[in-house]
GROMACS .gro file of N, CA and C in nm:
model
  444
    1MET      N    1   3.201   2.284   6.275
    1MET     CA    2   3.295   2.174   6.255
    1MET      C    3   3.275   2.108   6.119
    2ARG      N    4   3.148   2.091   6.083
    2ARG     CA    5   3.119   2.030   5.953
    2ARG      C    6   3.177   2.117   5.840
    3ARG      N    7   3.164   2.250   5.855
    3ARG     CA    8   3.215   2.342   5.754
    3ARG      C    9   3.367   2.326   5.741
    4HIS      N   10   3.437   2.311   5.852
    4HIS     CA   11   3.583   2.292   5.848
    4HIS      C   12   3.618   2.164   5.773
    5ALA      N   13   3.542   2.058   5.797
    5ALA     CA   14   3.570   1.930   5.731
    5ALA      C   15   3.550   1.943   5.582
    6ILE      N   16   3.445   2.014   5.538
    6ILE     CA   17   3.420   2.033   5.397
    6ILE      C   18   3.530   2.116   5.333
    7LEU      N   19   3.574   2.224   5.401
    7LEU     CA   20   3.682   2.306   5.349
    7LEU      C   21   3.813   2.226   5.339
    8LEU      N   22   3.839   2.145   5.440
    8LEU     CA   23   3.960   2.063   5.439
    8LEU      C   24   3.956   1.963   5.324
    9MET      N   25   3.841   1.901   5.298
    9MET     CA   26   3.830   1.806   5.187
    9MET      C   27   3.848   1.878   5.055
   10ALA      N   28   3.791   1.996   5.039
   10ALA     CA   29   3.806   2.073   4.915
   10ALA      C   30   3.951   2.113   4.892
   11ALA      N   31   4.018   2.156   4.999
   11ALA     CA   32   4.159   2.194   4.986
   11ALA      C   33   4.244   2.074   4.951
   12SER      N   34   4.218   1.959   5.012
   12SER     CA   35   4.293   1.839   4.983
   12SER      C   36   4.275   1.798   4.838
   13ALA      N   37   4.152   1.806   4.788
   13ALA     CA   38   4.125   1.769   4.650
   13ALA      C   39   4.199   1.860   4.554
   14SER      N   40   4.203   1.988   4.582
   14SER     CA   41   4.273   2.078   4.491
   14SER      C   42   4.423   2.057   4.494
   15VAL      N   43   4.479   2.023   4.609
   15VAL     CA   44   4.623   1.993   4.616
   15VAL      C   45   4.653   1.866   4.538
   16LEU      N   46   4.571   1.763   4.555
   16LEU     CA   47   4.597   1.638   4.484
   16LEU      C   48   4.580   1.655   4.333
   17ALA      N   49   4.488   1.741   4.289
   17ALA     CA   50   4.469   1.763   4.147
   17ALA      C   51   4.594   1.821   4.085
   18GLY      N   52   4.671   1.897   4.158
   18GLY     CA   53   4.795   1.955   4.107
   18GLY      C   54   4.912   1.862   4.114
   19CYS      N   55   4.893   1.740   4.160
   19CYS     CA   56   5.004   1.646   4.181
   19CYS      C   57   5.007   1.539   4.072
   20ALA      N   58   4.987   1.578   3.948
   20ALA     CA   59   4.994   1.482   3.839
   20ALA      C   60   5.135   1.426   3.830
   21PRO      N   61   5.145   1.295   3.807
   21PRO     CA   62   5.280   1.237   3.797
   21PRO      C   63   5.360   1.304   3.687
   22ARG      N   64   5.484   1.341   3.718
   22ARG     CA   65   5.574   1.401   3.621
   22ARG      C   66   5.633   1.290   3.534
   23LEU      N   67   5.641   1.320   3.405
   23LEU     CA   68   5.694   1.224   3.312
   23LEU      C   69   5.805   1.292   3.234
   24GLY      N   70   5.874   1.217   3.150
   24GLY     CA   71   5.970   1.271   3.056
   24GLY      C   72   5.917   1.257   2.915
   25ALA      N   73   5.983   1.316   2.820
   25ALA     CA   74   5.938   1.311   2.680
   25ALA      C   75   5.923   1.167   2.632
   26SER      N   76   6.011   1.079   2.672
   26SER     CA   77   6.006   0.941   2.623
   26SER      C   78   5.892   0.860   2.691
   27ASP      N   79   5.831   0.915   2.796
   27ASP     CA   80   5.719   0.849   2.862
   27ASP      C   81   5.585   0.874   2.795
   28MET      N   82   5.584   0.968   2.701
   28MET     CA   83   5.458   1.001   2.633
   28MET      C   84   5.419   0.887   2.538
   29PRO      N   85   5.290   0.876   2.508
   29PRO     CA   86   5.244   0.769   2.421
   29PRO      C   87   5.303   0.781   2.280
   30ARG      N   88   5.315   0.667   2.215
   30ARG     CA   89   5.371   0.660   2.080
   30ARG      C   90   5.263   0.611   1.984
   31PRO      N   91   5.209   0.702   1.901
   31PRO     CA   92   5.111   0.655   1.802
   31PRO      C   93   5.177   0.557   1.706
   32ARG      N   94   5.098   0.461   1.664
   32ARG     CA   95   5.142   0.359   1.570
   32ARG      C   96   5.203   0.425   1.445
   33PRO      N   97   5.317   0.375   1.397
   33PRO     CA   98   5.376   0.434   1.277
   33PRO      C   99   5.284   0.417   1.158
   34GLY      N  100   5.272   0.521   1.075
   34GLY     CA  101   5.191   0.512   0.955
   34GLY      C  102   5.114   0.640   0.930
   35LEU      N  103   5.014   0.629   0.841
   35LEU     CA  104   4.933   0.742   0.799
   35LEU      C  105   4.815   0.759   0.894
   36TRP      N  106   4.798   0.880   0.944
   36TRP     CA  107   4.688   0.915   1.034
   36TRP      C  108   4.607   1.027   0.972
   37ARG      N  109   4.474   1.008   0.964
   37ARG     CA  110   4.384   1.112   0.914
   37ARG      C  111   4.336   1.195   1.031
   38ARG      N  112   4.335   1.328   1.011
   38ARG     CA  113   4.295   1.420   1.120
   38ARG      C  114   4.171   1.496   1.080
   39VAL      N  115   4.076   1.505   1.171
   39VAL     CA  116   3.962   1.595   1.162
   39VAL      C  117   3.959   1.675   1.291
   40GLY      N  118   3.926   1.803   1.282
   40GLY     CA  119   3.925   1.881   1.404
   40GLY      C  120   3.862   2.016   1.386
   41VAL      N  121   3.884   2.099   1.489
   41VAL     CA  122   3.832   2.233   1.494
   41VAL      C  123   3.942   2.323   1.550
   42LEU      N  124   3.964   2.437   1.483
   42LEU     CA  125   4.057   2.537   1.532
   42LEU      C  126   3.980   2.668   1.549
   43ASN      N  127   3.965   2.713   1.671
   43ASN     CA  128   3.888   2.834   1.701
   43ASN      C  129   3.752   2.834   1.636
   44GLY      N  130   3.683   2.718   1.639
   44GLY     CA  131   3.549   2.706   1.586
   44GLY      C  132   3.541   2.676   1.438
   45THR      N  133   3.654   2.672   1.367
   45THR     CA  134   3.655   2.646   1.222
   45THR      C  135   3.700   2.502   1.198
   46PRO      N  136   3.621   2.424   1.124
   46PRO     CA  137   3.660   2.287   1.094
   46PRO      C  138   3.793   2.281   1.018
   47SER      N  139   3.869   2.177   1.043
   47SER     CA  140   3.996   2.155   0.972
   47SER      C  141   4.015   2.005   0.952
   48ALA      N  142   4.099   1.971   0.858
   48ALA     CA  143   4.129   1.831   0.830
   48ALA      C  144   4.267   1.822   0.769
   49GLY      N  145   4.326   1.704   0.775
   49GLY     CA  146   4.456   1.683   0.716
   49GLY      C  147   4.502   1.542   0.746
   50ASP      N  148   4.627   1.516   0.725
   50ASP     CA  149   4.683   1.387   0.762
   50ASP      C  150   4.828   1.403   0.801
   51ALA      N  151   4.881   1.298   0.860
   51ALA     CA  152   5.019   1.297   0.908
   51ALA      C  153   5.076   1.158   0.892
   52CYS      N  154   5.199   1.151   0.844
   52CYS     CA  155   5.274   1.025   0.844
   52CYS      C  156   5.361   1.027   0.969
   53LEU      N  157   5.328   0.941   1.064
   53LEU     CA  158   5.399   0.941   1.192
   53LEU      C  159   5.497   0.826   1.197
   54SER      N  160   5.608   0.850   1.267
   54SER     CA  161   5.718   0.754   1.275
   54SER      C  162   5.706   0.656   1.390
   55GLY      N  163   5.616   0.682   1.484
   55GLY     CA  164   5.610   0.602   1.605
   55GLY      C  165   5.682   0.667   1.722
   56ALA      N  166   5.730   0.789   1.701
   56ALA     CA  167   5.797   0.865   1.810
   56ALA      C  168   5.689   0.911   1.908
   57PRO      N  169   5.731   0.941   2.033
   57PRO     CA  170   5.634   0.992   2.132
   57PRO      C  171   5.567   1.121   2.081
   58VAL      N  172   5.439   1.141   2.123
   58VAL     CA  173   5.371   1.265   2.087
   58VAL      C  174   5.451   1.382   2.142
   59HIS      N  175   5.445   1.494   2.069
   59HIS     CA  176   5.526   1.609   2.109
   59HIS      C  177   5.467   1.735   2.046
   60ILE      N  178   5.515   1.849   2.091
   60ILE     CA  179   5.480   1.976   2.031
   60ILE      C  180   5.579   2.001   1.918
   61PRO      N  181   5.529   2.029   1.795
   61PRO     CA  182   5.625   2.054   1.687
   61PRO      C  183   5.727   2.162   1.727
   62LEU      N  184   5.849   2.139   1.693
   62LEU     CA  185   5.964   2.228   1.721
   62LEU      C  186   5.996   2.241   1.869
   63GLN      N  187   5.943   2.153   1.955
   63GLN     CA  188   5.967   2.168   2.098
   63GLN      C  189   6.116   2.164   2.133
   64ALA      N  190   6.193   2.087   2.062
   64ALA     CA  191   6.335   2.075   2.096
   64ALA      C  192   6.412   2.203   2.071
   65THR      N  193   6.368   2.282   1.971
   65THR     CA  194   6.446   2.401   1.938
   65THR      C  195   6.381   2.531   1.984
   66ALA      N  196   6.250   2.532   2.004
   66ALA     CA  197   6.182   2.660   2.034
   66ALA      C  198   6.127   2.671   2.175
   67CYS      N  199   6.127   2.563   2.252
   67CYS     CA  200   6.065   2.567   2.386
   67CYS      C  201   6.173   2.563   2.496
   68GLN      N  202   6.168   2.665   2.581
   68GLN     CA  203   6.266   2.674   2.690
   68GLN      C  204   6.222   2.592   2.811
   69GLN      N  205   6.092   2.577   2.835
   69GLN     CA  206   6.042   2.501   2.946
   69GLN      C  207   5.936   2.405   2.897
   70ILE      N  208   5.947   2.278   2.932
   70ILE     CA  209   5.849   2.178   2.893
   70ILE      C  210   5.825   2.087   3.014
   71ALA      N  211   5.698   2.059   3.040
   71ALA     CA  212   5.662   1.964   3.145
   71ALA      C  213   5.567   1.860   3.084
   72TRP      N  214   5.596   1.733   3.107
   72TRP     CA  215   5.514   1.623   3.061
   72TRP      C  216   5.449   1.561   3.183
   73SER      N  217   5.319   1.530   3.174
   73SER     CA  218   5.250   1.472   3.289
   73SER      C  219   5.133   1.384   3.242
   74SER      N  220   5.077   1.315   3.339
   74SER     CA  221   4.956   1.236   3.317
   74SER      C  222   4.859   1.273   3.427
   75PRO      N  223   4.777   1.381   3.405
   75PRO     CA  224   4.691   1.429   3.510
   75PRO      C  225   4.577   1.334   3.547
   76SER      N  226   4.541   1.243   3.459
   76SER     CA  227   4.441   1.141   3.493
   76SER      C  228   4.469   1.016   3.410
   77ASN      N  229   4.409   0.908   3.450
   77ASN     CA  230   4.431   0.780   3.383
   77ASN      C  231   4.397   0.790   3.235
   78GLY      N  232   4.492   0.763   3.149
   78GLY     CA  233   4.468   0.764   3.006
   78GLY      C  234   4.483   0.899   2.939
   79VAL      N  235   4.514   1.003   3.016
   79VAL     CA  236   4.533   1.137   2.959
   79VAL      C  237   4.679   1.177   2.982
   80PHE      N  238   4.741   1.227   2.877
   80PHE     CA  239   4.879   1.274   2.884
   80PHE      C  240   4.880   1.421   2.845
   81GLN      N  241   4.965   1.498   2.910
   81GLN     CA  242   4.962   1.644   2.889
   81GLN      C  243   5.104   1.698   2.872
   82ILE      N  244   5.117   1.797   2.783
   82ILE     CA  245   5.240   1.870   2.766
   82ILE      C  246   5.207   2.017   2.791
   83ASP      N  247   5.286   2.080   2.880
   83ASP     CA  248   5.278   2.223   2.906
   83ASP      C  249   5.413   2.280   2.870
   84ALA      N  250   5.413   2.388   2.790
   84ALA     CA  251   5.542   2.442   2.746
   84ALA      C  252   5.537   2.594   2.734
   85ARG      N  253   5.652   2.653   2.754
   85ARG     CA  254   5.674   2.794   2.725
   85ARG      C  255   5.775   2.795   2.611
   86CYS      N  256   5.732   2.853   2.499
   86CYS     CA  257   5.815   2.849   2.379
   86CYS      C  258   5.831   2.989   2.323
   87GLY      N  259   5.932   3.007   2.244
   87GLY     CA  260   5.955   3.137   2.180
   87GLY      C  261   6.101   3.173   2.181
   88LEU      N  262   6.132   3.269   2.100
   88LEU     CA  263   6.271   3.312   2.089
   88LEU      C  264   6.287   3.448   2.153
   89PRO      N  265   6.396   3.475   2.221
   89PRO     CA  266   6.421   3.606   2.280
   89PRO      C  267   6.422   3.714   2.171
   90PRO      N  268   6.386   3.836   2.196
   90PRO     CA  269   6.366   3.894   2.329
   90PRO      C  270   6.221   3.889   2.375
   91GLY      N  271   6.127   3.840   2.293
   91GLY     CA  272   5.986   3.839   2.327
   91GLY      C  273   5.951   3.732   2.428
   92PRO      N  274   5.832   3.744   2.493
   92PRO     CA  275   5.789   3.647   2.590
   92PRO      C  276   5.744   3.515   2.529
   93GLY      N  277   5.716   3.513   2.398
   93GLY     CA  278   5.681   3.389   2.330
   93GLY      C  279   5.542   3.341   2.352
   94SER      N  280   5.526   3.210   2.368
   94SER     CA  281   5.394   3.151   2.377
   94SER      C  282   5.387   3.049   2.488
   95GLN      N  283   5.264   3.020   2.530
   95GLN     CA  284   5.236   2.913   2.623
   95GLN      C  285   5.153   2.810   2.549
   96VAL      N  286   5.188   2.684   2.565
   96VAL     CA  287   5.123   2.577   2.494
   96VAL      C  288   5.077   2.471   2.594
   97ARG      N  289   4.953   2.425   2.578
   97ARG     CA  290   4.905   2.311   2.656
   97ARG      C  291   4.837   2.217   2.559
   98ALA      N  292   4.879   2.092   2.557
   98ALA     CA  293   4.818   1.990   2.472
   98ALA      C  294   4.788   1.868   2.557
   99ARG      N  295   4.665   1.817   2.544
   99ARG     CA  296   4.621   1.697   2.617
   99ARG      C  297   4.591   1.586   2.516
  100TYR      N  298   4.647   1.469   2.537
  100TYR     CA  299   4.636   1.355   2.445
  100TYR      C  300   4.564   1.242   2.514
  101SER      N  301   4.474   1.174   2.442
  101SER     CA  302   4.406   1.056   2.496
  101SER      C  303   4.370   0.963   2.381
  102GLY      N  304   4.352   0.836   2.414
  102GLY     CA  305   4.314   0.737   2.313
  102GLY      C  306   4.398   0.613   2.327
  103ASP      N  307   4.383   0.522   2.229
  103ASP     CA  308   4.462   0.397   2.236
  103ASP      C  309   4.592   0.411   2.157
  104PHE      N  310   4.606   0.512   2.073
  104PHE     CA  311   4.727   0.544   1.996
  104PHE      C  312   4.766   0.435   1.897
  105GLN      N  313   4.678   0.336   1.880
  105GLN     CA  314   4.699   0.232   1.779
  105GLN      C  315   4.597   0.248   1.664
  106SER      N  316   4.474   0.284   1.700
  106SER     CA  317   4.371   0.306   1.596
  106SER      C  318   4.318   0.447   1.598
  107SER      N  319   4.320   0.513   1.714
  107SER     CA  320   4.272   0.652   1.721
  107SER      C  321   4.327   0.720   1.847
  108TYR      N  322   4.332   0.853   1.838
  108TYR     CA  323   4.364   0.932   1.955
  108TYR      C  324   4.315   1.077   1.933
  109ALA      N  325   4.300   1.148   2.041
  109ALA     CA  326   4.253   1.288   2.036
  109ALA      C  327   4.357   1.378   2.098
  110VAL      N  328   4.362   1.501   2.047
  110VAL     CA  329   4.449   1.605   2.100
  110VAL      C  330   4.363   1.731   2.119
  111ASP      N  331   4.359   1.780   2.240
  111ASP     CA  332   4.289   1.903   2.270
  111ASP      C  333   4.391   1.999   2.331
  112GLY      N  334   4.384   2.126   2.292
  112GLY     CA  335   4.482   2.216   2.349
  112GLY      C  336   4.454   2.363   2.324
  113GLN      N  337   4.550   2.440   2.375
  113GLN     CA  338   4.543   2.584   2.361
  113GLN      C  339   4.685   2.637   2.345
  114ASN      N  340   4.702   2.731   2.250
  114ASN     CA  341   4.826   2.802   2.233
  114ASN      C  342   4.798   2.950   2.256
  115VAL      N  343   4.877   3.013   2.340
  115VAL     CA  344   4.864   3.156   2.364
  115VAL      C  345   4.993   3.222   2.319
  116LEU      N  346   4.983   3.305   2.217
  116LEU     CA  347   5.099   3.372   2.161
  116LEU      C  348   5.103   3.514   2.208
  117ASN      N  349   5.217   3.554   2.265
  117ASN     CA  350   5.236   3.688   2.319
  117ASN      C  351   5.339   3.761   2.233
  118VAL      N  352   5.290   3.851   2.147
  118VAL     CA  353   5.378   3.931   2.063
  118VAL      C  354   5.383   4.071   2.122
  119PRO      N  355   5.502   4.121   2.155
  119PRO     CA  356   5.511   4.255   2.216
  119PRO      C  357   5.437   4.362   2.131
  120GLY      N  358   5.356   4.443   2.200
  120GLY     CA  359   5.282   4.550   2.134
  120GLY      C  360   5.155   4.505   2.065
  121GLN      N  361   5.123   4.377   2.073
  121GLN     CA  362   5.002   4.324   2.009
  121GLN      C  363   4.912   4.257   2.112
  122PRO      N  364   4.782   4.247   2.084
  122PRO     CA  365   4.696   4.171   2.176
  122PRO      C  366   4.734   4.022   2.174
  123LEU      N  367   4.704   3.953   2.283
  123LEU     CA  368   4.731   3.809   2.287
  123LEU      C  369   4.656   3.739   2.176
  124ILE      N  370   4.719   3.639   2.116
  124ILE     CA  371   4.654   3.554   2.018
  124ILE      C  372   4.631   3.421   2.085
  125VAL      N  373   4.504   3.380   2.093
  125VAL     CA  374   4.469   3.255   2.160
  125VAL      C  375   4.410   3.158   2.056
  126ASN      N  376   4.468   3.044   2.043
  126ASN     CA  377   4.418   2.939   1.953
  126ASN      C  378   4.376   2.819   2.036
  127ASN      N  379   4.248   2.782   2.025
  127ASN     CA  380   4.196   2.661   2.090
  127ASN      C  381   4.169   2.558   1.980
  128TYR      N  382   4.210   2.435   2.006
  128TYR     CA  383   4.193   2.333   1.904
  128TYR      C  384   4.154   2.198   1.965
  129SER      N  385   4.091   2.118   1.883
  129SER     CA  386   4.053   1.982   1.919
  129SER      C  387   4.063   1.899   1.793
  130ASN      N  388   4.145   1.795   1.794
  130ASN     CA  389   4.167   1.709   1.678
  130ASN      C  390   4.149   1.563   1.716
  131THR      N  391   4.094   1.487   1.624
  131THR     CA  392   4.085   1.343   1.635
  131THR      C  393   4.164   1.281   1.522
  132TYR      N  394   4.252   1.187   1.554
  132TYR     CA  395   4.333   1.119   1.455
  132TYR      C  396   4.288   0.973   1.447
  133ARG      N  397   4.276   0.922   1.323
  133ARG     CA  398   4.239   0.780   1.300
  133ARG      C  399   4.346   0.719   1.210
  134TYR      N  400   4.392   0.600   1.251
  134TYR     CA  401   4.493   0.530   1.171
  134TYR      C  402   4.435   0.490   1.036
  135ALA      N  403   4.512   0.512   0.928
  135ALA     CA  404   4.464   0.484   0.794
  135ALA      C  405   4.552   0.386   0.718
  136GLY      N  406   4.657   0.333   0.779
  136GLY     CA  407   4.744   0.236   0.711
  136GLY      C  408   4.885   0.289   0.694
  137PRO      N  409   4.963   0.221   0.611
  137PRO     CA  410   5.102   0.263   0.590
  137PRO      C  411   5.107   0.400   0.519
  138CYS      N  412   5.218   0.469   0.539
  138CYS     CA  413   5.238   0.597   0.470
  138CYS      C  414   5.261   0.572   0.322
  139PRO      N  415   5.206   0.659   0.236
  139PRO     CA  416   5.231   0.641   0.093
  139PRO      C  417   5.376   0.666   0.058
  140PRO      N  418   5.424   0.609  -0.050
  140PRO     CA  419   5.562   0.633  -0.094
  140PRO      C  420   5.588   0.783  -0.109
  141GLY      N  421   5.706   0.824  -0.067
  141GLY     CA  422   5.745   0.963  -0.081
  141GLY      C  423   5.710   1.050   0.040
  142ARG      N  424   5.632   0.997   0.130
  142ARG     CA  425   5.599   1.075   0.251
  142ARG      C  426   5.699   1.037   0.360
  143GLY      N  427   5.767   1.134   0.414
  143GLY     CA  428   5.862   1.110   0.521
  143GLY      C  429   5.797   1.097   0.656
  144ALA      N  430   5.871   1.044   0.750
  144ALA     CA  431   5.821   1.030   0.887
  144ALA      C  432   5.794   1.167   0.948
  145ASP      N  433   5.686   1.177   1.022
  145ASP     CA  434   5.643   1.298   1.089
  145ASP      C  435   5.618   1.412   0.988
  146ASP      N  436   5.564   1.375   0.872
  146ASP     CA  437   5.524   1.468   0.767
  146ASP      C  438   5.379   1.504   0.787
  147LEU      N  439   5.353   1.629   0.823
  147LEU     CA  440   5.217   1.676   0.850
  147LEU      C  441   5.162   1.748   0.729
  148GLN      N  442   5.035   1.721   0.695
  148GLN     CA  443   4.969   1.794   0.585
  148GLN      C  444   4.827   1.821   0.622
   0.00000   0.00000   0.00000
């Protein structure tokens, strides 16, 4: 009987874990408009850059034109997630998962994985982790959502 109770609790926990609240694109957090400095790692290699953000909700670049399926969710308090299938026919394209957390006013983090499926080629898997820190207004000449 005790074993049944443990199995039932484990099954219930796994079902609830898959029940993250569904959101829409406009429900995603909006980083403060301005210049954000990025430090991170892509497949174990350090990377850095910056972005001038407009204050729009976080998103996958080109999601509006290249992604056929997108799901926005909040799997835990303070974490927001985007899962997408992107690519152009006739190929199967890519799968993208990005998880965002932070206060989005002074800093936030993005962790994710992109899996690119090119016909006739091995899968390309990119794992990344980036931290963004607010650095002030965008310099003159930098447009909104300009990534460098």
